[in-house]
Amino acid sequence: GAGSKPKTDAEKRIRKILALAPGRIHALLRHPGEVLEPRARACMLESTGILVPHAVPVSVRLLEWKVVPGEVVEAGRELAVFELLG
């Protein structure tokens, strides 16, 4: 059948971080493969001259960045993909 297959355990553990505001990626603070503690900052976005830190709420492993430093993004843009730990 052409139904949507149930999500695997791995897929259920995927989390994404989205841009909180429109602006420009100022810095990516972590590398793929790194484990981030709760409230760790993952990246900094510059929006109307203000640096907006983007942190993770829980313990995660950074899988990949979807943006590069200097890239201009809209609010809600997917910035990174994480794997939920624990």
PDB file of C-alpha atoms in Angstrom:
ATOM      1  CA  GLY A   1       0.000   0.000   0.000  1.00  0.00           C
ATOM      2  CA  ALA A   2       1.052   3.587  -0.622  1.00  0.00           C
ATOM      3  CA  GLY A   3       0.481   4.728   2.939  1.00  0.00           C
ATOM      4  CA  SER A   4       2.958   6.692   5.039  1.00  0.00           C
ATOM      5  CA  LYS A   5       5.079   4.207   6.923  1.00  0.00           C
ATOM      6  CA  PRO A   6       5.351   4.576  10.696  1.00  0.00           C
ATOM      7  CA  LYS A   7       8.290   6.620  11.891  1.00  0.00           C
ATOM      8  CA  THR A   8      11.316   4.675  13.053  1.00  0.00           C
ATOM      9  CA  ASP A   9      12.700   5.263  16.541  1.00  0.00           C
ATOM     10  CA  ALA A  10      15.546   7.231  14.967  1.00  0.00           C
ATOM     11  CA  GLU A  11      13.132   9.524  13.130  1.00  0.00           C
ATOM     12  CA  LYS A  12      11.130  10.114  16.299  1.00  0.00           C
ATOM     13  CA  ARG A  13      14.276  11.437  17.977  1.00  0.00           C
ATOM     14  CA  ILE A  14      14.933  14.091  15.318  1.00  0.00           C
ATOM     15  CA  ARG A  15      14.532  17.713  16.414  1.00  0.00           C
ATOM     16  CA  LYS A  16      15.029  20.905  14.427  1.00  0.00           C
ATOM     17  CA  ILE A  17      15.967  24.408  15.471  1.00  0.00           C
ATOM     18  CA  LEU A  18      14.224  27.256  13.627  1.00  0.00           C
ATOM     19  CA  ALA A  19      15.153  30.900  13.243  1.00  0.00           C
ATOM     20  CA  LEU A  20      13.410  32.977  15.922  1.00  0.00           C
ATOM     21  CA  ALA A  21      13.580  36.119  13.790  1.00  0.00           C
ATOM     22  CA  PRO A  22      14.558  37.209  10.290  1.00  0.00           C
ATOM     23  CA  GLY A  23      18.210  38.133  10.023  1.00  0.00           C
ATOM     24  CA  ARG A  24      21.689  36.927   9.161  1.00  0.00           C
ATOM     25  CA  ILE A  25      23.551  33.936  10.573  1.00  0.00           C
ATOM     26  CA  HIS A  26      26.285  35.519  12.686  1.00  0.00           C
ATOM     27  CA  ALA A  27      28.041  32.368  13.920  1.00  0.00           C
ATOM     28  CA  LEU A  28      27.594  28.618  14.145  1.00  0.00           C
ATOM     29  CA  LEU A  29      28.926  27.746  17.594  1.00  0.00           C
ATOM     30  CA  ARG A  30      28.969  23.950  17.357  1.00  0.00           C
ATOM     31  CA  HIS A  31      30.130  21.283  14.922  1.00  0.00           C
ATOM     32  CA  PRO A  32      28.097  18.337  13.608  1.00  0.00           C
ATOM     33  CA  GLY A  33      28.559  15.338  15.887  1.00  0.00           C
ATOM     34  CA  GLU A  34      28.907  17.487  19.006  1.00  0.00           C
ATOM     35  CA  VAL A  35      26.645  16.833  21.981  1.00  0.00           C
ATOM     36  CA  LEU A  36      24.958  19.921  23.415  1.00  0.00           C
ATOM     37  CA  GLU A  37      23.763  20.186  26.996  1.00  0.00           C
ATOM     38  CA  PRO A  38      20.323  21.674  27.746  1.00  0.00           C
ATOM     39  CA  ARG A  39      20.309  25.461  27.170  1.00  0.00           C
ATOM     40  CA  ALA A  40      23.593  25.293  25.250  1.00  0.00           C
ATOM     41  CA  ARG A  41      23.837  27.895  22.498  1.00  0.00           C
ATOM     42  CA  ALA A  42      23.991  26.382  19.035  1.00  0.00           C
ATOM     43  CA  CYS A  43      24.208  29.527  16.908  1.00  0.00           C
ATOM     44  CA  MET A  44      23.878  33.295  16.884  1.00  0.00           C
ATOM     45  CA  LEU A  45      21.572  35.194  14.554  1.00  0.00           C
ATOM     46  CA  GLU A  46      21.952  38.905  13.904  1.00  0.00           C
ATOM     47  CA  SER A  47      18.546  40.568  13.583  1.00  0.00           C
ATOM     48  CA  THR A  48      18.269  44.363  13.139  1.00  0.00           C
ATOM     49  CA  GLY A  49      21.677  44.796  14.746  1.00  0.00           C
ATOM     50  CA  ILE A  50      20.885  42.605  17.762  1.00  0.00           C
ATOM     51  CA  LEU A  51      22.527  39.214  18.330  1.00  0.00           C
ATOM     52  CA  VAL A  52      19.892  36.568  19.084  1.00  0.00           C
ATOM     53  CA  PRO A  53      21.257  33.348  20.612  1.00  0.00           C
ATOM     54  CA  HIS A  54      19.564  30.115  19.569  1.00  0.00           C
ATOM     55  CA  ALA A  55      19.832  27.439  22.255  1.00  0.00           C
ATOM     56  CA  VAL A  56      18.607  23.880  22.615  1.00  0.00           C
ATOM     57  CA  PRO A  57      16.078  23.046  25.377  1.00  0.00           C
ATOM     58  CA  VAL A  58      17.315  19.513  26.010  1.00  0.00           C
ATOM     59  CA  SER A  59      20.405  17.342  25.539  1.00  0.00           C
ATOM     60  CA  VAL A  60      20.939  16.704  21.808  1.00  0.00           C
ATOM     61  CA  ARG A  61      23.561  15.744  19.252  1.00  0.00           C
ATOM     62  CA  LEU A  62      23.981  18.133  16.319  1.00  0.00           C
ATOM     63  CA  LEU A  63      23.514  16.187  13.095  1.00  0.00           C
ATOM     64  CA  GLU A  64      23.807  18.890  10.456  1.00  0.00           C
ATOM     65  CA  TRP A  65      23.604  22.594   9.772  1.00  0.00           C
ATOM     66  CA  LYS A  66      21.131  23.786   7.143  1.00  0.00           C
ATOM     67  CA  VAL A  67      22.706  27.261   6.944  1.00  0.00           C
ATOM     68  CA  VAL A  68      26.153  28.847   6.689  1.00  0.00           C
ATOM     69  CA  PRO A  69      27.585  31.943   8.444  1.00  0.00           C
ATOM     70  CA  GLY A  70      26.540  35.126   6.678  1.00  0.00           C
ATOM     71  CA  GLU A  71      23.408  33.557   5.203  1.00  0.00           C
ATOM     72  CA  VAL A  72      20.260  35.686   5.373  1.00  0.00           C
ATOM     73  CA  VAL A  73      17.253  33.784   6.729  1.00  0.00           C
ATOM     74  CA  GLU A  74      13.559  34.373   7.323  1.00  0.00           C
ATOM     75  CA  ALA A  75      11.881  33.729  10.684  1.00  0.00           C
ATOM     76  CA  GLY A  76      10.974  30.054  10.932  1.00  0.00           C
ATOM     77  CA  ARG A  77      13.799  28.938   8.631  1.00  0.00           C
ATOM     78  CA  GLU A  78      15.214  25.529   9.554  1.00  0.00           C
ATOM     79  CA  LEU A  79      18.721  26.115  10.892  1.00  0.00           C
ATOM     80  CA  ALA A  80      19.885  22.725  12.124  1.00  0.00           C
ATOM     81  CA  VAL A  81      18.884  19.118  12.668  1.00  0.00           C
ATOM     82  CA  PHE A  82      19.503  17.413  16.017  1.00  0.00           C
ATOM     83  CA  GLU A  83      19.103  13.969  17.526  1.00  0.00           C
ATOM     84  CA  LEU A  84      17.393  13.851  20.905  1.00  0.00           C
ATOM     85  CA  LEU A  85      19.530  12.072  23.510  1.00  0.00           C
ATOM     86  CA  GLY A  86      18.408  10.142  26.566  1.00  0.00           C
TER      87      GLY A  86
END
